[in-house]
Short mmCIF file of N, CA and C in Angstrom, two decimals:
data_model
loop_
_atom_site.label_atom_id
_atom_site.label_comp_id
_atom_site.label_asym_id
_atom_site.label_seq_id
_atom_site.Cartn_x
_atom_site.Cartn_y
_atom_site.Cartn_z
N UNK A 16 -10.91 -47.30 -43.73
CA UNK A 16 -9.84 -46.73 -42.94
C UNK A 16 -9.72 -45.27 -43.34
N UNK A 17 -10.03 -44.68 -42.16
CA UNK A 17 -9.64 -42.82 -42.43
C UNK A 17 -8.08 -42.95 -42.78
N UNK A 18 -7.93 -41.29 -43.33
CA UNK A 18 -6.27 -40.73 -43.53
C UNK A 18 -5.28 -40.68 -42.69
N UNK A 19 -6.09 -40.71 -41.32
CA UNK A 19 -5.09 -40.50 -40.44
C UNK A 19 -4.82 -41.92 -39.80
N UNK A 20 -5.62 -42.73 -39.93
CA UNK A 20 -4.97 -44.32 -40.01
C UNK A 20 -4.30 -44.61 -40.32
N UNK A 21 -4.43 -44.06 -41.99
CA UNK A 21 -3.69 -45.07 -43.02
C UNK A 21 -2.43 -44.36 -42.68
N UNK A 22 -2.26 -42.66 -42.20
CA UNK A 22 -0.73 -42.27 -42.07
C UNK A 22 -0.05 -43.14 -41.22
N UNK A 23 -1.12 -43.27 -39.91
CA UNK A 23 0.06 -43.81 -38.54
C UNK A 23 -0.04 -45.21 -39.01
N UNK A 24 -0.63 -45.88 -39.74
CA UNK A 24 -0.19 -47.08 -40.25
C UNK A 24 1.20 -47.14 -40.99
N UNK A 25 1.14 -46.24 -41.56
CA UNK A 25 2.57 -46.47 -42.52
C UNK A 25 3.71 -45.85 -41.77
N UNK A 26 3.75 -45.09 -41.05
CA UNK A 26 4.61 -44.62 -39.97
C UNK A 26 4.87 -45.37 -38.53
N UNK A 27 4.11 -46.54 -38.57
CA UNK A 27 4.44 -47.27 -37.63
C UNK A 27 4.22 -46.69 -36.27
N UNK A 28 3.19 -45.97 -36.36
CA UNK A 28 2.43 -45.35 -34.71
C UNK A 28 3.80 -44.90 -33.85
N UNK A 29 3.38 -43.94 -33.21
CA UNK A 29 4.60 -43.59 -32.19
C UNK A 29 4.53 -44.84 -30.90
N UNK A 30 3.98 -45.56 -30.97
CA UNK A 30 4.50 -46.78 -30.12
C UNK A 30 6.07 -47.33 -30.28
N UNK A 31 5.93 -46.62 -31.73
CA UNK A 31 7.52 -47.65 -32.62
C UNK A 31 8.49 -46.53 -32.40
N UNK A 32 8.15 -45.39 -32.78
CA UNK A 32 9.26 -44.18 -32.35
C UNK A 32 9.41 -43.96 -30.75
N UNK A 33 8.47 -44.46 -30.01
CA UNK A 33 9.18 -44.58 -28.07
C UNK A 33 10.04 -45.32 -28.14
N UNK A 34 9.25 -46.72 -28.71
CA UNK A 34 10.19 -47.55 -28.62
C UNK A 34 12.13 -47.77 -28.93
N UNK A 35 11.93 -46.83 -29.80
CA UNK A 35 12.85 -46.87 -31.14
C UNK A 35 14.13 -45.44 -29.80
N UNK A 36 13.25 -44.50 -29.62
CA UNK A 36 13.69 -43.61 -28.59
C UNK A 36 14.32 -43.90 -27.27
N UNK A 37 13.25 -45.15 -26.84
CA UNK A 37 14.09 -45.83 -25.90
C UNK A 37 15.04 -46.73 -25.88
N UNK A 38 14.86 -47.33 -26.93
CA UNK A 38 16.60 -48.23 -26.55
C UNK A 38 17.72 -47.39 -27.47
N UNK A 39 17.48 -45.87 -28.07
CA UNK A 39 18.99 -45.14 -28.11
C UNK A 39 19.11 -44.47 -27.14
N UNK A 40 18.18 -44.70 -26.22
CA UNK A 40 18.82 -43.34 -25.12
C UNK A 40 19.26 -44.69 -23.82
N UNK A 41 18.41 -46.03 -24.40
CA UNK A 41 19.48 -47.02 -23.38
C UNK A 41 20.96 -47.34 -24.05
N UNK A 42 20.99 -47.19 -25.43
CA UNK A 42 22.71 -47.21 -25.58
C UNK A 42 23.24 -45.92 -25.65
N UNK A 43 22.79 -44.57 -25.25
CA UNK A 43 23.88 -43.73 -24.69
C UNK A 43 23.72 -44.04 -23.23
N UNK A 44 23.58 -44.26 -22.14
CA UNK A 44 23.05 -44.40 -20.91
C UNK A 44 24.45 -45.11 -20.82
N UNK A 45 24.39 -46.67 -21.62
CA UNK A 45 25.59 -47.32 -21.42
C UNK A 45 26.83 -46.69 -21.76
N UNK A 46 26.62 -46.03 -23.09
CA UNK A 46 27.93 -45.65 -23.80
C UNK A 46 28.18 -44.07 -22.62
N UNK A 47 27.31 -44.28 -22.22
CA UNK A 47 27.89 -42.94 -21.12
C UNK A 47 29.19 -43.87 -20.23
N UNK A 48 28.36 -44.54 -19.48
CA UNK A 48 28.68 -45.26 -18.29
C UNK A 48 29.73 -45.82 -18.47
N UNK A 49 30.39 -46.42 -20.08
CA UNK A 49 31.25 -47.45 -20.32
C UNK A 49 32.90 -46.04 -20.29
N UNK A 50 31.94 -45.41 -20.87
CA UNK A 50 33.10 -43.97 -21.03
C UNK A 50 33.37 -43.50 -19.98
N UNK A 51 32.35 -43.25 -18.69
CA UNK A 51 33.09 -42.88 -17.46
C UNK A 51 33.30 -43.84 -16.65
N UNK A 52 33.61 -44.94 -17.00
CA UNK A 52 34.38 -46.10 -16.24
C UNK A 52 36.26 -46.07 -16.64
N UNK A 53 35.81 -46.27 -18.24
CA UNK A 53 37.05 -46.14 -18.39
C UNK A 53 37.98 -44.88 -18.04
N UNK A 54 37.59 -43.71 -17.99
CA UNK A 54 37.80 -42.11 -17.40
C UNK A 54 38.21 -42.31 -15.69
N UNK A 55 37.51 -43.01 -15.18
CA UNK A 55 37.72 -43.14 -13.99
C UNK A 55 38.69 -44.20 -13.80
N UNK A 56 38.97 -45.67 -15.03
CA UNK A 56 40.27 -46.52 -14.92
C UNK A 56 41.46 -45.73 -15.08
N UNK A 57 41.48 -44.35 -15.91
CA UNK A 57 42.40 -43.91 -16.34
C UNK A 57 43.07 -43.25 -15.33
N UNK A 58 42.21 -42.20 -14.44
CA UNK A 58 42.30 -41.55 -13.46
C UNK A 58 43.25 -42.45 -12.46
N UNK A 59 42.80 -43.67 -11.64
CA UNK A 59 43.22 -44.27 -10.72
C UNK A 59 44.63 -44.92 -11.46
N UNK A 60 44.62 -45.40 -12.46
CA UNK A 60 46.08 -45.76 -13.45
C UNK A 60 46.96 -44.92 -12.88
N UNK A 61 46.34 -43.37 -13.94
CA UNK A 61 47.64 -42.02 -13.29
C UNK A 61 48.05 -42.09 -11.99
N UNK A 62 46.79 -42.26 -11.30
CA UNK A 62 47.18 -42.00 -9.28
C UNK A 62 48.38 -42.90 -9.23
N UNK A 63 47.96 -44.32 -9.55
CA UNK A 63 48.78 -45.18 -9.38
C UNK A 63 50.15 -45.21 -9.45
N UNK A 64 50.33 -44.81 -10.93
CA UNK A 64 51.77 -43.94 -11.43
C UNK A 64 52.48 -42.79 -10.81
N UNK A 65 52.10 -41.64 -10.24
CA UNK A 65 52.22 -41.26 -9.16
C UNK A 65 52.71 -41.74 -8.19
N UNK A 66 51.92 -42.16 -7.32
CA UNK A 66 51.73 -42.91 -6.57
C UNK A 66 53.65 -43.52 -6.45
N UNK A 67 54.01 -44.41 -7.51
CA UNK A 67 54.95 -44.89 -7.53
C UNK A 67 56.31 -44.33 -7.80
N UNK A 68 56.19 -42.64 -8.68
CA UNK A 68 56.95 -42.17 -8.70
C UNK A 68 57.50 -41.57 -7.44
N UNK A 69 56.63 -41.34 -6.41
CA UNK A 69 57.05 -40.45 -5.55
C UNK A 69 57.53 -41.74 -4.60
N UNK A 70 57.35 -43.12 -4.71
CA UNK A 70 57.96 -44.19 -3.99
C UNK A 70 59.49 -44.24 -4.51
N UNK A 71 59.57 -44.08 -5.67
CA UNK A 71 61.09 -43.70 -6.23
C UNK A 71 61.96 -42.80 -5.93
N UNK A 72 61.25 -41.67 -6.19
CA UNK A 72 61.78 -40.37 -5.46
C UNK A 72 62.34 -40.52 -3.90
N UNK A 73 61.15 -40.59 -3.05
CA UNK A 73 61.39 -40.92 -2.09
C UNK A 73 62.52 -41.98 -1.40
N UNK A 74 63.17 -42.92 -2.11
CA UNK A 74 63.87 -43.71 -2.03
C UNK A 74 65.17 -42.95 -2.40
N UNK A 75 65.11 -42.24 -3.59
CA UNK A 75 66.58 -41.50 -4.03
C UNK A 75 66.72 -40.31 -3.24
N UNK A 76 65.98 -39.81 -2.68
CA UNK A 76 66.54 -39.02 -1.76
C UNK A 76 66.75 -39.54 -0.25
N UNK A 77 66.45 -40.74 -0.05
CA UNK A 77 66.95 -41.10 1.38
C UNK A 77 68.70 -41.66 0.83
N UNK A 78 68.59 -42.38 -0.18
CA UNK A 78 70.00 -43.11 -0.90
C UNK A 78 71.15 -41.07 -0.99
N UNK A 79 70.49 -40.01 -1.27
CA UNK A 79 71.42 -39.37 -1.38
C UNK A 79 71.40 -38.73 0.38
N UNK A 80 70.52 -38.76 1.15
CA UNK A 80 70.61 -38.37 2.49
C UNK A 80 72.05 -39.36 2.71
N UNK A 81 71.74 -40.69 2.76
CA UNK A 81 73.11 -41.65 3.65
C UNK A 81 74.12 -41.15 2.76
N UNK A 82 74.29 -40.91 1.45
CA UNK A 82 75.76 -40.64 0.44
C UNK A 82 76.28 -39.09 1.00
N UNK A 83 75.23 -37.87 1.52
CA UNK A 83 75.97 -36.97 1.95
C UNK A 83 76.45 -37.27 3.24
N UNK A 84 75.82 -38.23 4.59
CA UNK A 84 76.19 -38.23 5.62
C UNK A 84 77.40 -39.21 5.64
N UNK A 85 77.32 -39.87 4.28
CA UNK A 85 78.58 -40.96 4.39
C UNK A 85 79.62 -39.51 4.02
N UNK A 86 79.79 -38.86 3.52
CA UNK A 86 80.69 -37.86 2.75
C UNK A 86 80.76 -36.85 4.16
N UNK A 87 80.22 -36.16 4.43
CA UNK A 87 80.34 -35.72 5.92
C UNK A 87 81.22 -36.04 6.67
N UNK A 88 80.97 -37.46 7.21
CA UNK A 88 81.51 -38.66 7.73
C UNK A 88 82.79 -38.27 7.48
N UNK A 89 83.96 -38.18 6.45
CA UNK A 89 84.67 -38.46 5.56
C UNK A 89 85.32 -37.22 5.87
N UNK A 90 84.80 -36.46 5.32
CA UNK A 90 85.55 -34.61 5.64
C UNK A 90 85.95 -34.56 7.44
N UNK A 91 85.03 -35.10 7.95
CA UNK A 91 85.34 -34.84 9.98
C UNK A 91 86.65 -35.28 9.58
N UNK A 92 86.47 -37.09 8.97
CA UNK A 92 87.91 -38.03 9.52
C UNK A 92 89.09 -36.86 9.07
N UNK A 93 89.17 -37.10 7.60
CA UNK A 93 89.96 -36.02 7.37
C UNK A 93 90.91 -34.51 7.72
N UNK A 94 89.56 -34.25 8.23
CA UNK A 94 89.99 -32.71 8.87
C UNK A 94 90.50 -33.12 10.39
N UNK A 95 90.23 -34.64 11.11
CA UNK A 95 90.89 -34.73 12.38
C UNK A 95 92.25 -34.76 12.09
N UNK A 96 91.99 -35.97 10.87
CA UNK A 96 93.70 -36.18 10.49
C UNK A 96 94.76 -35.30 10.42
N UNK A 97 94.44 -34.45 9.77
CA UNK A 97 94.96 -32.92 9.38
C UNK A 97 95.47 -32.28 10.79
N UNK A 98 94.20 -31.53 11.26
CA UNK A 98 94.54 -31.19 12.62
C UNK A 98 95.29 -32.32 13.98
N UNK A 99 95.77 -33.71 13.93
CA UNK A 99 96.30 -34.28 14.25
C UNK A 99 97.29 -34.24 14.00
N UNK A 100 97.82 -34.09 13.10
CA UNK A 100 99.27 -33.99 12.06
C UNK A 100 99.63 -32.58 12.39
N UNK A 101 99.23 -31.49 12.75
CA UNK A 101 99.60 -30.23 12.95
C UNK A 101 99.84 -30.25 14.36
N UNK A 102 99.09 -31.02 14.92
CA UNK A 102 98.96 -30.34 16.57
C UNK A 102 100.59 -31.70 17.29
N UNK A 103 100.63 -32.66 16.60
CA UNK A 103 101.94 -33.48 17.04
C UNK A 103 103.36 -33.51 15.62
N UNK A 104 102.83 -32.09 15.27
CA UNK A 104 104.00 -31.68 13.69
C UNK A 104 105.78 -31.52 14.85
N UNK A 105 106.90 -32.39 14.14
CA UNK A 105 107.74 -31.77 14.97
C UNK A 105 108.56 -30.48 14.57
N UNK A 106 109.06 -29.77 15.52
CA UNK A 106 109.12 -28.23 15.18
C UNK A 106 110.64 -28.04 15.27
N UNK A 107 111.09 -29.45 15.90
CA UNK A 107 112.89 -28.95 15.58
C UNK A 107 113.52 -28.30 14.15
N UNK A 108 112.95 -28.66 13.46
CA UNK A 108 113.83 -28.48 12.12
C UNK A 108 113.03 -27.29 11.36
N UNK A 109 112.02 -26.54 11.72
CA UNK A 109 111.14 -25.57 11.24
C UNK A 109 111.91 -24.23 11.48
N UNK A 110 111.75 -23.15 10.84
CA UNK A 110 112.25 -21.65 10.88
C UNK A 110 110.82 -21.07 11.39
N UNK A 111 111.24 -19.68 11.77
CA UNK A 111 110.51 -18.84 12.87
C UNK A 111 109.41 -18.63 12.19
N UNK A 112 109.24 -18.67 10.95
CA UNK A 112 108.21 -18.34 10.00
C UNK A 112 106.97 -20.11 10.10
N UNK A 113 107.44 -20.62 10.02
CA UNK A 113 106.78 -21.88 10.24
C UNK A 113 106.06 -22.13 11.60
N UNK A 114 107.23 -22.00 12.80
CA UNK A 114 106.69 -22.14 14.00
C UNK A 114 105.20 -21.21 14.14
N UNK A 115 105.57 -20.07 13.69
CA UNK A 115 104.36 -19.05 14.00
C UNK A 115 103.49 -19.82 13.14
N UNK A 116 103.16 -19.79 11.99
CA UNK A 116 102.67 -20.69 11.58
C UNK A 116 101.33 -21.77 12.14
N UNK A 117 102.39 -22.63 12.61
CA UNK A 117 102.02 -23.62 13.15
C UNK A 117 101.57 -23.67 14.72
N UNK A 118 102.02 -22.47 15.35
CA UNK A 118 100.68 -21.85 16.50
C UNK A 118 99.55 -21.72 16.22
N UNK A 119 99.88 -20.49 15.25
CA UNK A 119 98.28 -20.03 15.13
C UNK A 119 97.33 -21.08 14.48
N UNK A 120 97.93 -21.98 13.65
CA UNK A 120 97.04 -23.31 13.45
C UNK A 120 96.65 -24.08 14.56
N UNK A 121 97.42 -24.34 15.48
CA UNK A 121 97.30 -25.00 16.91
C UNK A 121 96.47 -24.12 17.60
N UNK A 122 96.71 -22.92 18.29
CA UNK A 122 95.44 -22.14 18.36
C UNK A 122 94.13 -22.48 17.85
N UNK A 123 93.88 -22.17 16.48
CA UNK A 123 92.57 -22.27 15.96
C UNK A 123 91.96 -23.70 16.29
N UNK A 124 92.76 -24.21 16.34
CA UNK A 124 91.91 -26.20 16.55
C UNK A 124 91.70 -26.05 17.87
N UNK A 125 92.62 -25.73 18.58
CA UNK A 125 91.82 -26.02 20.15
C UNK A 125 91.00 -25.21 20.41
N UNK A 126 90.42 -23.33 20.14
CA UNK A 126 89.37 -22.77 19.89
C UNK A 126 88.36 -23.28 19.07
N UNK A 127 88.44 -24.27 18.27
CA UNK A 127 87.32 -24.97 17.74
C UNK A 127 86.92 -25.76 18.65
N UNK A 128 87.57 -26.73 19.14
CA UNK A 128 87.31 -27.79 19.66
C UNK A 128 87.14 -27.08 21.38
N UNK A 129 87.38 -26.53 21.60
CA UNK A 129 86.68 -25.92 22.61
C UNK A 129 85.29 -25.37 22.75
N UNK A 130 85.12 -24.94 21.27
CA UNK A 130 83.59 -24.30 21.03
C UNK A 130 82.64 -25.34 21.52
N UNK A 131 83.09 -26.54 20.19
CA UNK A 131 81.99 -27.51 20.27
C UNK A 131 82.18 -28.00 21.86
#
């Protein structure tokens, strides 16, 4: 046996280092793949989360849409009441300072309510 036998004998011929080459570059291949799976579970997770916050959101701002239109609601009744109470106020027992008063308040409601 020549020297250069006896080397690749004891070195186990590069048959053994392909070999040896190929199944670490088949476990990064996987350890790639396993890593951008999970990268990509993570990704669609977040969306997901998302996803649900803005289903929340979306919900609390329709819940505060009906709470201002209920409150809206509320100020009209009010302010009819008011202007109801002024426009049938009785004026026998009022001084000249009141009556005027209570025109120009009567005025302004029926110029409103004329606008609309």
């Amino acid at each position: 046996m020549g020297q250069k036998q006896a080397k690749e004998a004891r070195r186990g011929g590069d048959d053994a280092c392909i070999v040896a080459l190929d199944k670490m570059w088949e476990k990064k291949e996987v350890s790639d793949w396993e890593r951008d799976k999970q990268r990509k579970e993570r990704y669609m997770a977040a969306i997901e989360v998302d996803k649900a916050a803005l289903e929340v959101q979306k919900a609390s701002l329709e819940l505060e849409k009906k709470r201002l239109s209920n409150e809206e609601k509320k100020v009209k009744a009010d302010l009819l009441k008011e202007e109801k109470e002024i426009m049938l106020a009785d004026t026998s027992s009022l001084d000249p300072m009141q009556l005027q008063w209570l025109d120009i308040m009567k005025k302004n409601i029926l110029a409103r309510h004329m606008a609309n």
